[in-house]
GROMACS .gro file of C-alpha atoms in nm:
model
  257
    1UNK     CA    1   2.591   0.677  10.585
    2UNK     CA    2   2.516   0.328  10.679
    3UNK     CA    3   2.196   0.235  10.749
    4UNK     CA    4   2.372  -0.074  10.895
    5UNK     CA    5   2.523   0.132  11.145
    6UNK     CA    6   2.198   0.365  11.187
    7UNK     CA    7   1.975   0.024  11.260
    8UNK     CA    8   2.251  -0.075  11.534
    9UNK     CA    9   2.263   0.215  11.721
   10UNK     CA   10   1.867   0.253  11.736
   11UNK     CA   11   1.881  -0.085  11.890
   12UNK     CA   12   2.139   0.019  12.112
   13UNK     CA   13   2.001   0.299  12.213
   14UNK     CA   14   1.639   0.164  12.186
   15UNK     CA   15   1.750  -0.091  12.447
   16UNK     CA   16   1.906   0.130  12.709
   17UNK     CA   17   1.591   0.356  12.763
   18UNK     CA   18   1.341   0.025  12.759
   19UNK     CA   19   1.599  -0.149  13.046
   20UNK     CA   20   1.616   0.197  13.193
   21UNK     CA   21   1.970   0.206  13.191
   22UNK     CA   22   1.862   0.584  12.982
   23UNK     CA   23   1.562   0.686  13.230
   24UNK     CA   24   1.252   0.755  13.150
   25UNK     CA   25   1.214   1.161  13.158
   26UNK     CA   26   1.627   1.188  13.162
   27UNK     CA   27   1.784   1.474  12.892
   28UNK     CA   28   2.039   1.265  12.692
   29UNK     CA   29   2.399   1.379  12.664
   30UNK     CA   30   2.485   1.616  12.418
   31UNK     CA   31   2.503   1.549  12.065
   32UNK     CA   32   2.866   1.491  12.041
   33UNK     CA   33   2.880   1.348  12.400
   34UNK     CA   34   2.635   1.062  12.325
   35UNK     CA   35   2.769   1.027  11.982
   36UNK     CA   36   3.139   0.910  12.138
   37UNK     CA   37   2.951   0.737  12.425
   38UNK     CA   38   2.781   0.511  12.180
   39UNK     CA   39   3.096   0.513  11.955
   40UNK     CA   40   2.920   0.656  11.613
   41UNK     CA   41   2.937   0.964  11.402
   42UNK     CA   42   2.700   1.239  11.516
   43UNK     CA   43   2.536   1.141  11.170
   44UNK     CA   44   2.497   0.872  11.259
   45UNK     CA   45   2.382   0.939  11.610
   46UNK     CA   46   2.132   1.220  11.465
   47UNK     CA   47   1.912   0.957  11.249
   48UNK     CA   48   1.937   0.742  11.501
   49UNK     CA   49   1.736   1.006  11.694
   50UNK     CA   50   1.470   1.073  11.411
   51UNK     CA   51   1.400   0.698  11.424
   52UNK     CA   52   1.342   0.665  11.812
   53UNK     CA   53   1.154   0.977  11.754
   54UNK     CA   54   0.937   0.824  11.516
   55UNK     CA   55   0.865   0.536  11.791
   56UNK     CA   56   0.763   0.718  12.040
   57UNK     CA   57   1.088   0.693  12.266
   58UNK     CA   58   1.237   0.986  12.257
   59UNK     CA   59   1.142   1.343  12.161
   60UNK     CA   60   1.366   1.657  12.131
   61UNK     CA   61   1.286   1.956  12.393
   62UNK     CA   62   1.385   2.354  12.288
   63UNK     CA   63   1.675   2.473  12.461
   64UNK     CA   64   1.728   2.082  12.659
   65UNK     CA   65   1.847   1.855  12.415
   66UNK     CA   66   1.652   1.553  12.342
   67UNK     CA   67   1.432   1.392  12.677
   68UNK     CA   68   1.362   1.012  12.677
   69UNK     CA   69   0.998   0.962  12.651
   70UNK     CA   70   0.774   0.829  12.942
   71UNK     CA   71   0.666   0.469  12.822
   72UNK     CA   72   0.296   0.588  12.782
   73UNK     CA   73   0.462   0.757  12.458
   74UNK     CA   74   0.604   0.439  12.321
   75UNK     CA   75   0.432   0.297  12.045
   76UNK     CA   76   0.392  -0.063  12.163
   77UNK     CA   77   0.277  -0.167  11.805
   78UNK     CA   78   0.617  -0.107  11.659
   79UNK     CA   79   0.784  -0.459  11.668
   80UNK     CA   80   1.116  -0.307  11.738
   81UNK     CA   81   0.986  -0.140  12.046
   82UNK     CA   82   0.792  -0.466  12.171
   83UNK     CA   83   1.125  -0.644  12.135
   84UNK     CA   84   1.311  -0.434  12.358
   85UNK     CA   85   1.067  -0.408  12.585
   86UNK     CA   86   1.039  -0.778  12.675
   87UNK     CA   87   1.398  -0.845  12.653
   88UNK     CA   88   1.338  -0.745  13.027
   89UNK     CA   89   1.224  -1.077  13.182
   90UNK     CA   90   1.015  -0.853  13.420
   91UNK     CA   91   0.849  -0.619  13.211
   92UNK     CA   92   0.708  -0.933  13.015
   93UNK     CA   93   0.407  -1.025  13.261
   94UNK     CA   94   0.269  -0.689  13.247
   95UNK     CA   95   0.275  -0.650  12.895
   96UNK     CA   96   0.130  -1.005  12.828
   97UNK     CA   97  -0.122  -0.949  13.083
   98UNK     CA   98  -0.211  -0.626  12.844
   99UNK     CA   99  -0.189  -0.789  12.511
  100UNK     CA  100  -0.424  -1.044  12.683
  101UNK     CA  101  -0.666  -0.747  12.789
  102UNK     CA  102  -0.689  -0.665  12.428
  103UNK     CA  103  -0.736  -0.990  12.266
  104UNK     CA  104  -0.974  -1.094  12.547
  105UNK     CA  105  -1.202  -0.713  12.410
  106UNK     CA  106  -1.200  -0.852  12.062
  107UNK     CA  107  -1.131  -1.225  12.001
  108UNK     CA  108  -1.505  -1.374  12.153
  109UNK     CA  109  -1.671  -1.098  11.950
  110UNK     CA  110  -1.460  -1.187  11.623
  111UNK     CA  111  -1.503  -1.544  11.680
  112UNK     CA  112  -1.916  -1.473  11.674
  113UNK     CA  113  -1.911  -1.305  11.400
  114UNK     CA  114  -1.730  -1.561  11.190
  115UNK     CA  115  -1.932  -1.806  11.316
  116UNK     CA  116  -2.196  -1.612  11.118
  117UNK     CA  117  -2.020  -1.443  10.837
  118UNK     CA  118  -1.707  -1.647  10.729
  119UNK     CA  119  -1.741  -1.762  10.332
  120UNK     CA  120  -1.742  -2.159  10.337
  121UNK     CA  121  -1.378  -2.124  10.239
  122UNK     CA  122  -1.282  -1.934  10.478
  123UNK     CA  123  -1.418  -2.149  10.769
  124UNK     CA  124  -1.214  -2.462  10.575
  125UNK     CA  125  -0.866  -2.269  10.628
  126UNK     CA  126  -0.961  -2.192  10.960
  127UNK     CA  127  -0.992  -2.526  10.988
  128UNK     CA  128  -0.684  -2.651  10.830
  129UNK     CA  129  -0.444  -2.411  11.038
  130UNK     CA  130  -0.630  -2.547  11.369
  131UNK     CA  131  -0.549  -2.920  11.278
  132UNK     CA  132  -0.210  -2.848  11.152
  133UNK     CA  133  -0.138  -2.744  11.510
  134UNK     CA  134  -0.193  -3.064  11.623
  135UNK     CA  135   0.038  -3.233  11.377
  136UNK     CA  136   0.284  -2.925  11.315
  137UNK     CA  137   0.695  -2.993  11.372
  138UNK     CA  138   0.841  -2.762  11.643
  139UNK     CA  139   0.976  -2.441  11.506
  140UNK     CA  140   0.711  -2.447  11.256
  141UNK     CA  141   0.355  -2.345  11.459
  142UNK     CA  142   0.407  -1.988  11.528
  143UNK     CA  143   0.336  -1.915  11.145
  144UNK     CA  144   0.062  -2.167  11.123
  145UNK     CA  145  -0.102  -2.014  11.481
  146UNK     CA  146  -0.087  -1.670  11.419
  147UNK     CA  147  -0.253  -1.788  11.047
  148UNK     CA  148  -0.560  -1.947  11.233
  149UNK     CA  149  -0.596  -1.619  11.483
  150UNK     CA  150  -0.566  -1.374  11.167
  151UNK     CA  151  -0.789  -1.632  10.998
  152UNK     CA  152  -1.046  -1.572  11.245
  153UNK     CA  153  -1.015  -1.174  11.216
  154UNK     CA  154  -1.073  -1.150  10.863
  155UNK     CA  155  -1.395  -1.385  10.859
  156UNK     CA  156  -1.501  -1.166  11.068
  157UNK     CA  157  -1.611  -0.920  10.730
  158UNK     CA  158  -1.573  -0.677  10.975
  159UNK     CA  159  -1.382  -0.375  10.794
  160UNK     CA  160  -1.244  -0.200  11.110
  161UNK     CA  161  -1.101  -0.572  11.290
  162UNK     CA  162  -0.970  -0.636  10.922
  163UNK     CA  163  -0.828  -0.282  10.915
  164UNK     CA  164  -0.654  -0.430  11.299
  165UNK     CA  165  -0.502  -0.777  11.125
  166UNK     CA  166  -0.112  -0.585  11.064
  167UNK     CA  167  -0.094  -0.453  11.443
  168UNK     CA  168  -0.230  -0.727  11.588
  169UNK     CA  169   0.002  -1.003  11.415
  170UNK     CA  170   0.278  -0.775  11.586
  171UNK     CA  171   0.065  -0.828  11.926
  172UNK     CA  172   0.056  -1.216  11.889
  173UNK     CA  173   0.432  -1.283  11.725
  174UNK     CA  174   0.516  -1.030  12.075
  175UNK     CA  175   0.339  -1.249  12.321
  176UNK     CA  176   0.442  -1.585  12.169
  177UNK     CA  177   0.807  -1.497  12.143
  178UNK     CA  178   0.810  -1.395  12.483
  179UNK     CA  179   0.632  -1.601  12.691
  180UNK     CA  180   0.749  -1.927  12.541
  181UNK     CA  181   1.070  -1.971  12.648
  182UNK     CA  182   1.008  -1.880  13.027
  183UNK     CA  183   0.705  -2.091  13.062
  184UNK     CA  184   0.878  -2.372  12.922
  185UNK     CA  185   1.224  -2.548  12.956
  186UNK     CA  186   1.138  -2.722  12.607
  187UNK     CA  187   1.104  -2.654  12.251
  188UNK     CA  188   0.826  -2.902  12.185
  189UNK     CA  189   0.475  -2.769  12.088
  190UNK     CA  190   0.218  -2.897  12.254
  191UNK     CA  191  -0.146  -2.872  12.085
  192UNK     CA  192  -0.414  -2.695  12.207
  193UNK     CA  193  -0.762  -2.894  12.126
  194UNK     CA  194  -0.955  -2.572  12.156
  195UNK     CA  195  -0.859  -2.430  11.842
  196UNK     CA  196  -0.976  -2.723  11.607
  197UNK     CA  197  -1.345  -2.681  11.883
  198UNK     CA  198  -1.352  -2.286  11.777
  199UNK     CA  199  -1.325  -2.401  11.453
  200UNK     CA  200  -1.566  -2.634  11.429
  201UNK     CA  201  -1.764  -2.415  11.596
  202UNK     CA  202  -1.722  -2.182  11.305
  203UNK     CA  203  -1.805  -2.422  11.059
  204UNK     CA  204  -2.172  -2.510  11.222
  205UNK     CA  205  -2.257  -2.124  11.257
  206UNK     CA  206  -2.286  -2.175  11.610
  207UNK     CA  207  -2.194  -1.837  11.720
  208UNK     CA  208  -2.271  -1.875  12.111
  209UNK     CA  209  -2.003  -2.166  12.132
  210UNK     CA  210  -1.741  -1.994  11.926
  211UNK     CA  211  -1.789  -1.721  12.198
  212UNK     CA  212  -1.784  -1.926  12.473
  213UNK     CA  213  -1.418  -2.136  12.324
  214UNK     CA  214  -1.265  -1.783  12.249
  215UNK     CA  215  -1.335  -1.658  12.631
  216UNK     CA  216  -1.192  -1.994  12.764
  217UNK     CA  217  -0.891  -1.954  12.562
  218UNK     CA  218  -0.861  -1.644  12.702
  219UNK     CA  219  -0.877  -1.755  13.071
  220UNK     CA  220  -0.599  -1.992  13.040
  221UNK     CA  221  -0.333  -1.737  12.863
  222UNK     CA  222  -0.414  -1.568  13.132
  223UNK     CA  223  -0.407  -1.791  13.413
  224UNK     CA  224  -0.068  -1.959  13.249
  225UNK     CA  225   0.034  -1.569  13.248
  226UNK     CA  226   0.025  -1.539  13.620
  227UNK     CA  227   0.276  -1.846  13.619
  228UNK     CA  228   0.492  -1.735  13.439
  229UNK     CA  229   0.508  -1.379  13.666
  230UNK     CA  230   0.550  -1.613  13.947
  231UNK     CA  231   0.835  -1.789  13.758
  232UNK     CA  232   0.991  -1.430  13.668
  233UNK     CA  233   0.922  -1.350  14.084
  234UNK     CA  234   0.677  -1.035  13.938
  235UNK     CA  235   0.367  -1.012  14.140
  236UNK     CA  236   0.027  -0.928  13.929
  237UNK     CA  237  -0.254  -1.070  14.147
  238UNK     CA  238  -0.373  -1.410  14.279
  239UNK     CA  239  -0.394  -1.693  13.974
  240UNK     CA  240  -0.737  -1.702  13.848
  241UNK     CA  241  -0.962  -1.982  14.007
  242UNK     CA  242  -1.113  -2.239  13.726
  243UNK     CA  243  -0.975  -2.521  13.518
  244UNK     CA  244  -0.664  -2.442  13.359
  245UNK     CA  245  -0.484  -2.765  13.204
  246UNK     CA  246  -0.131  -2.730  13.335
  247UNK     CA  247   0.051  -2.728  12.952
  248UNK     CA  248  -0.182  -2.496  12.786
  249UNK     CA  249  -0.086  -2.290  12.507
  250UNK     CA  250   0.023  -1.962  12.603
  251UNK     CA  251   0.014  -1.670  12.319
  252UNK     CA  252  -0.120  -1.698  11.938
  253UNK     CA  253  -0.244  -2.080  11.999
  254UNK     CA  254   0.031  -2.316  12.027
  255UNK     CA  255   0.080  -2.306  12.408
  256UNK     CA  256   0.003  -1.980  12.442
  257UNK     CA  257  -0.393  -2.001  12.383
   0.00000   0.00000   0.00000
């Protein structure tokens, strides 16, 4: 069997329930039915199954078939199921606005405690990755943003938000790749100041102001956020009130915070 042809029919498939085109709560055709809708062998068609199984996306019911899973059931941290999900431009607010929710829970706490806790070497390559986003080359910052963020995490010496540093460089790579490219018409990075203040901020052991830098950061992915659902025509609530520069970053750091 080729996994080739297992791996394409997952994303088939994978993409049909998140666009809803296979509803949420719907019993799938039968075996061989779906197997000759989709074109594959019902070998084919049955790993297939195990695999969106294993996500969270679909689940086999005695006596039914196999039911597509409510998205409550999806596991979000799977990078596969993230990337069908915001191939819909208008599930991508929501889920931003969520990822946001998260990072906003843990980011000001991580950024105090590195502020007290990160080895002096540490704090330098926190450093570095903040002032190579103000030099870096387009196509290039994602890797050197979601480096800083990460960076940040693990100074934290905190076992449990190391123990979070896999999932949530899914989380970031998620909310960069999608809100870039409907926030902005170009492919030019624009720098974001507040990541070279954080770590500066690191650097001096001043915990209060890396808190303080972290929660702004936070306020303007979100308020950019709530342009972009207006952009997409999605409505999530009023944009927040305060100063947001209008070409902020928007996800891991680069425009996106």
């Amino acid at each position: 069997m080729s996994q080739g042809a297992v791996r394409e029919i997952v994303s088939r498939i994978g993409s049909d329930i998140a666009a809803g085109r296979l509803e949420q709560g719907s019993i799938l055709p039968k075996e061989a039915d779906l197997a000759a809708l989709y074109g594959v062998g019902r070998s084919t068609l049955r790993e297939a199954v195990k695999v969106l199984s294993a996500k969270g996306m679909i689940r086999t019911v005695r006596r039914f078939g196999s039911q597509v899973c409510p998205s409550e059931d999806w596991n979000f941290l799977d990078p596969d199921v993230l990337g069908w999900f915001t191939d819909v431009p208008e599930n991508v607010p929501g889920l931003v606005l969520s990822i946001i929710e998260l990072r906003s829970s843990i980011e000001p706490v991580a950024a105090a405690l590195a502020a007290r806790r990160a080895k002096p070497e540490e704090a330098a390559e926190i450093l570095r990755n903040a002032e190579a986003l103000m030099a870096t080359l387009p196509g290039t910052p994602f890797e050197v943003d979601v480096a800083f963020h990460l960076g940040v995490l693990k100074a934290t010496h905190n076992v449990l938000f190391r123990g979070l540093a896999n999932s949530y460089e899914i989380l970031l790579r998620a909310q960069f790749k999608a809100c870039w490219p409907v926030l902005w018409e170009d492919t030019r990075y624009h720098p974001d100041e507040k990541h070279v203040h954080l770590a500066r901020a690191i650097i001096a052991r001043d915990a209060t102001r890396a808190t303080r830098i972290a929660n702004d950061m936070m306020r303007a992915m979100r308020h950019n956020t709530m342009m972009m659902a207006r952009k997409l025509g999605v409505q999530t609530g009023p944009i927040p009130r305060g100063p947001a520069p209008a070409r902020l970053m928007l996800a891991v750091g680069g425009k996106a915070g």
